[in-house]
PDB file of C-alpha atoms in Angstrom:
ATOM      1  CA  UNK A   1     -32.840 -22.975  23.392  1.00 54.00           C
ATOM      2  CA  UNK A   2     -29.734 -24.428  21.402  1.00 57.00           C
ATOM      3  CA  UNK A   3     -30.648 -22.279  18.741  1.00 50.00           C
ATOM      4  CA  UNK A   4     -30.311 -19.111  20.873  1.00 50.00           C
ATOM      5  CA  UNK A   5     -27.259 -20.631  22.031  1.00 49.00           C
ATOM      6  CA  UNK A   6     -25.978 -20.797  18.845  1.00 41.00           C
ATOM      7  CA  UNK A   7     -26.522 -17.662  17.179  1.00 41.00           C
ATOM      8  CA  UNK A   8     -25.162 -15.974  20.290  1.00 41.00           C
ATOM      9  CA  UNK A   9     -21.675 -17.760  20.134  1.00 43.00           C
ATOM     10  CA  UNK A  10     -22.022 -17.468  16.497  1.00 45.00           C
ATOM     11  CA  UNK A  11     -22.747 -13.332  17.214  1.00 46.00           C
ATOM     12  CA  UNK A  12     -19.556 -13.684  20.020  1.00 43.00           C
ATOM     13  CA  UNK A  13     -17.344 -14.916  17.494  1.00 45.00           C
ATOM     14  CA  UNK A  14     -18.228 -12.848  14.277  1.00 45.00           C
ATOM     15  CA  UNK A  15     -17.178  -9.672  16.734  1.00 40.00           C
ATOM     16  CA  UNK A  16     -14.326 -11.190  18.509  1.00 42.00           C
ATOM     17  CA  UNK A  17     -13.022 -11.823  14.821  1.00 42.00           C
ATOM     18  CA  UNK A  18     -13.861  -8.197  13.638  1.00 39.00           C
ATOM     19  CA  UNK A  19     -10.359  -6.664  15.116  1.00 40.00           C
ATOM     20  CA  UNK A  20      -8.118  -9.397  13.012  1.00 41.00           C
ATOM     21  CA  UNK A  21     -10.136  -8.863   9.944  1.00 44.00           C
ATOM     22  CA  UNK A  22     -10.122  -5.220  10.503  1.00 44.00           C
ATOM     23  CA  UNK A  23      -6.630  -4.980  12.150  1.00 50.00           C
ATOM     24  CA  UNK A  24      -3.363  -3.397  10.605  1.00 75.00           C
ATOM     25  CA  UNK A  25      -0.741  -5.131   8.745  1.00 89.00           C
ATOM     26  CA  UNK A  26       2.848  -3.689   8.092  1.00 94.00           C
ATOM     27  CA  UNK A  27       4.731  -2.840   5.169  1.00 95.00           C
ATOM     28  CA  UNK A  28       6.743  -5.593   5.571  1.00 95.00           C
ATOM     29  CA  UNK A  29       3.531  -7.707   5.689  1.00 95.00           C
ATOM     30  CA  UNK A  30       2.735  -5.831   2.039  1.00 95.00           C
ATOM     31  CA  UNK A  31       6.184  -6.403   0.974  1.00 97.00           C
ATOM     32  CA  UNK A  32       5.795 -10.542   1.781  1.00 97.00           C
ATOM     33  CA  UNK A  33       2.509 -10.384   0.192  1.00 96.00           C
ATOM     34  CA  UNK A  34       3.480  -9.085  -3.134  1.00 97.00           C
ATOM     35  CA  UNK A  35       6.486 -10.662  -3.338  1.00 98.00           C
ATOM     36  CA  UNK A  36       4.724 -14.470  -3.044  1.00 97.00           C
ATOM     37  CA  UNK A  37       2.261 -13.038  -5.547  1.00 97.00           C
ATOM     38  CA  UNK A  38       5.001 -12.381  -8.004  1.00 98.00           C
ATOM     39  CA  UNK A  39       7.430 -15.510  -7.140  1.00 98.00           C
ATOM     40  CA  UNK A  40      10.495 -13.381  -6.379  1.00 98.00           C
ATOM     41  CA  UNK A  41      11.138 -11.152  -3.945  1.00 98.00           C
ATOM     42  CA  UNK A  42      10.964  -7.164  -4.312  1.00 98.00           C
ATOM     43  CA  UNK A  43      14.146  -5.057  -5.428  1.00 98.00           C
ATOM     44  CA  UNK A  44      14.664  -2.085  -4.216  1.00 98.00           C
ATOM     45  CA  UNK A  45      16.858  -0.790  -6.785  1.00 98.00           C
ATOM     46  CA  UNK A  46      14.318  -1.321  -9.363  1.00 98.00           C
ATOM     47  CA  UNK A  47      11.994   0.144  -6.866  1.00 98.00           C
ATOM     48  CA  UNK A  48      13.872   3.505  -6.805  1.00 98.00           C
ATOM     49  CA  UNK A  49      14.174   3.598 -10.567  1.00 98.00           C
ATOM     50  CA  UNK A  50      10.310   2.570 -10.776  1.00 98.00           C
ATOM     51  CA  UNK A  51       9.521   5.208  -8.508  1.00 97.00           C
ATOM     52  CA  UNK A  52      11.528   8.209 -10.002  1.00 97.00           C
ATOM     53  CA  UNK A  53      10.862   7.274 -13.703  1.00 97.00           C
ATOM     54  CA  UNK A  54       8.280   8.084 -16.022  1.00 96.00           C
ATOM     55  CA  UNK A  55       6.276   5.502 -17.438  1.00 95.00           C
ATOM     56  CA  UNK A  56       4.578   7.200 -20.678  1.00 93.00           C
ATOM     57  CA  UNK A  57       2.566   8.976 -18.748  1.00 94.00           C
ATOM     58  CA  UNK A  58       2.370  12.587 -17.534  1.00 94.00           C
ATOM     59  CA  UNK A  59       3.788  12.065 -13.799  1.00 94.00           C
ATOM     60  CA  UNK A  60       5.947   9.667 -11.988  1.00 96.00           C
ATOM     61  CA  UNK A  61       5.489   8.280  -8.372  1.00 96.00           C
ATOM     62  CA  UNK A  62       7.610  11.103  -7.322  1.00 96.00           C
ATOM     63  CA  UNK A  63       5.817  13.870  -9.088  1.00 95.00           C
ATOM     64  CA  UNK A  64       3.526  13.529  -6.064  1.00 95.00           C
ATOM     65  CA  UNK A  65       5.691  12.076  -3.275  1.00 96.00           C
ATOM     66  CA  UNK A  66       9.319  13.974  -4.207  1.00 94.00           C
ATOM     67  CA  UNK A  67      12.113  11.984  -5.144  1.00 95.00           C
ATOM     68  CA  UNK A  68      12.653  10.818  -1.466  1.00 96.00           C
ATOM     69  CA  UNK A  69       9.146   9.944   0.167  1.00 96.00           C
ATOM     70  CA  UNK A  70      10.595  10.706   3.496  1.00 97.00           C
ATOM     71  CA  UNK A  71       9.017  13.938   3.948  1.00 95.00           C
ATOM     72  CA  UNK A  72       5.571  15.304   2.905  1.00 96.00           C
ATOM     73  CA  UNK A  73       4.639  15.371  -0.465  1.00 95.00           C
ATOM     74  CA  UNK A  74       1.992  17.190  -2.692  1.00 94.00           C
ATOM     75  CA  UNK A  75      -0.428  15.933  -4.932  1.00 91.00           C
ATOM     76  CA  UNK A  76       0.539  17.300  -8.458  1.00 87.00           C
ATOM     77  CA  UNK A  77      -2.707  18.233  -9.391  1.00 87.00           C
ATOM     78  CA  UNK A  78      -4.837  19.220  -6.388  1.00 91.00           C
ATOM     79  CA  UNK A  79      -1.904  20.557  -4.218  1.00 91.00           C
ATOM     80  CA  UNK A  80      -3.413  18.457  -1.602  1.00 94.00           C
ATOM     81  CA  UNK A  81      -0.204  17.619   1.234  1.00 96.00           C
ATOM     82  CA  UNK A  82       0.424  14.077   1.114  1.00 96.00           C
ATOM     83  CA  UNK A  83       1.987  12.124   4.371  1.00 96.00           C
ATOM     84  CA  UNK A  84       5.353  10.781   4.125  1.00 97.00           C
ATOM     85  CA  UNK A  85       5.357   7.389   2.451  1.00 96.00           C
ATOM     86  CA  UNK A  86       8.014   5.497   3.707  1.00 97.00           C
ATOM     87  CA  UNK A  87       7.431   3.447   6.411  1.00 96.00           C
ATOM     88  CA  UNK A  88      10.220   4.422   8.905  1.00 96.00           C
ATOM     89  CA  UNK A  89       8.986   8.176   8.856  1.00 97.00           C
ATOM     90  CA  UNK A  90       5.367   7.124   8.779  1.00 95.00           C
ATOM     91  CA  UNK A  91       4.351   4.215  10.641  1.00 92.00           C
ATOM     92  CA  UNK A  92       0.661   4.336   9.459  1.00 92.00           C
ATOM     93  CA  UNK A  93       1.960   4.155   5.617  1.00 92.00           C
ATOM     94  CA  UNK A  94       1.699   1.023   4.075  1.00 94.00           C
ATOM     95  CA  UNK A  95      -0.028  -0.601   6.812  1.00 92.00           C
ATOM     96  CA  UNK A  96      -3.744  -1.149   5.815  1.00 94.00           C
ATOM     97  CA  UNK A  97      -4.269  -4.153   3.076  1.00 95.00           C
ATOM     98  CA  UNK A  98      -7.618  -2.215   1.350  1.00 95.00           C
ATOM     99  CA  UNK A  99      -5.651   1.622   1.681  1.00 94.00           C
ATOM    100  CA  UNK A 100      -2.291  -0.254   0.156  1.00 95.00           C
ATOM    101  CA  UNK A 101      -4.807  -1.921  -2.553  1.00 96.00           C
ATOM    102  CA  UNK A 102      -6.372   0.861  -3.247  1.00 96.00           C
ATOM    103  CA  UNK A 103      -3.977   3.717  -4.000  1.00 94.00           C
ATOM    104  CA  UNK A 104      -1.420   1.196  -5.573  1.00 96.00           C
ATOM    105  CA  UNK A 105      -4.295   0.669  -8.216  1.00 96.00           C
ATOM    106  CA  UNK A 106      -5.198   4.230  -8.962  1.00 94.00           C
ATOM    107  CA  UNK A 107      -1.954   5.547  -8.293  1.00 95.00           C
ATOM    108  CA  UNK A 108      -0.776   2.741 -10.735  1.00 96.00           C
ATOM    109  CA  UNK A 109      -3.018   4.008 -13.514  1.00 95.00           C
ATOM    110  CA  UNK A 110      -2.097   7.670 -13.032  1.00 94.00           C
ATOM    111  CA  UNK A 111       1.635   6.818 -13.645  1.00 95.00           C
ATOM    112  CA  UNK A 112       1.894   3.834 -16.279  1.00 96.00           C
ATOM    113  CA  UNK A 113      -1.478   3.888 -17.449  1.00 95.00           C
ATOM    114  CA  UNK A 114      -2.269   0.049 -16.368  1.00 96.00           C
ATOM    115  CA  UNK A 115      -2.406  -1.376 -12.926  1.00 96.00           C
ATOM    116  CA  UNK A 116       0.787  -2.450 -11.715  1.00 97.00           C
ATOM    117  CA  UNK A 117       1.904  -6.167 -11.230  1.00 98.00           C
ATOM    118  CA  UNK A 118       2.630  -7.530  -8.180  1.00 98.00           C
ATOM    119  CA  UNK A 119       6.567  -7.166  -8.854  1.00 98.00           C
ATOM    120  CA  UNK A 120       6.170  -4.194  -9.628  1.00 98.00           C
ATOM    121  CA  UNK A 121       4.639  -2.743  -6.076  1.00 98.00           C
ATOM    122  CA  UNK A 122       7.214  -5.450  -4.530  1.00 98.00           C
ATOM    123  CA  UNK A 123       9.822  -3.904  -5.593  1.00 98.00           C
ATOM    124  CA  UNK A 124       8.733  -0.670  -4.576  1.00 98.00           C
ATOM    125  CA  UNK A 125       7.858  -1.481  -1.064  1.00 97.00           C
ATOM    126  CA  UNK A 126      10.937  -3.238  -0.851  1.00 98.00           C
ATOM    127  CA  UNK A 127      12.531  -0.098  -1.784  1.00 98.00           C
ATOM    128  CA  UNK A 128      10.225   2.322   0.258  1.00 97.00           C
ATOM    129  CA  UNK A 129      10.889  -0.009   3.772  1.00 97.00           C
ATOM    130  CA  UNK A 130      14.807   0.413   3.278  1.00 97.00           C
ATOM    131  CA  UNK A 131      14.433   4.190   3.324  1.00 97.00           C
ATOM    132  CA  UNK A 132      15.406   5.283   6.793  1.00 94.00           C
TER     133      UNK A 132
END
């Protein structure tokens, strides 16, 4: 009997935990994460010049998201019609830990080739979230 007992509050808890593992974050959340991970906080001048330059390779950030990611963009390749990125004209963007992760690192390698350090996508966000 205390076994059942067990595995059934252990069962309880694993799905009352599901929704904060699964649950959103903000961009601000991002923006605190990256920064601690790179010991400084983000700029967001650097994050506008980051975002608007090229970095050796063919495109820039704003090849695909236009030089102010307050609108729609379009993917420079596929044509595909990308949401607006910045936060205040998008609420969803920026707000999911594995979506952030994982276009920061392919979207990273498109434009410089190389992932990008974590003051690198600080400084971005910290650009993209004063965008209103």
């Amino acid at each position: 009997m205390r076994t059942r007992q067990f595995l059934l509050l252990a069962g309880l808890g694993c799905v009352l935990a599901f929704p904060v593992l699964a649950a959103n974050t903000s961009a601000l959340a991002q923006l605190e994460r990256f920064s601690a991970e790179a010991g400084r906080a983000g700029q967001a001048d650097a994050g506008r010049q980051f975002f608007l330059k090229k970095h050796g390779q063919p495109w820039a950030c704003a090849s695909c998201h236009g030089e102010l990611p307050t609108g729609n963009g379009r993917h420079a390749s596929t044509g595909k019609v990308l949401e607006p990125l910045a936060p205040a004209f998008n609420p969803q963007s920026l707000s999911d830990v594995a979506r952030v992760d994982k276009w920061f690192r392919r979207n990273c390698k498109d434009v410089l080739g190389r992932e990008c350090s974590a003051g690198e996508k600080a400084d971005v966000l910290a650009w993209l979230i004063g965008l209103k």
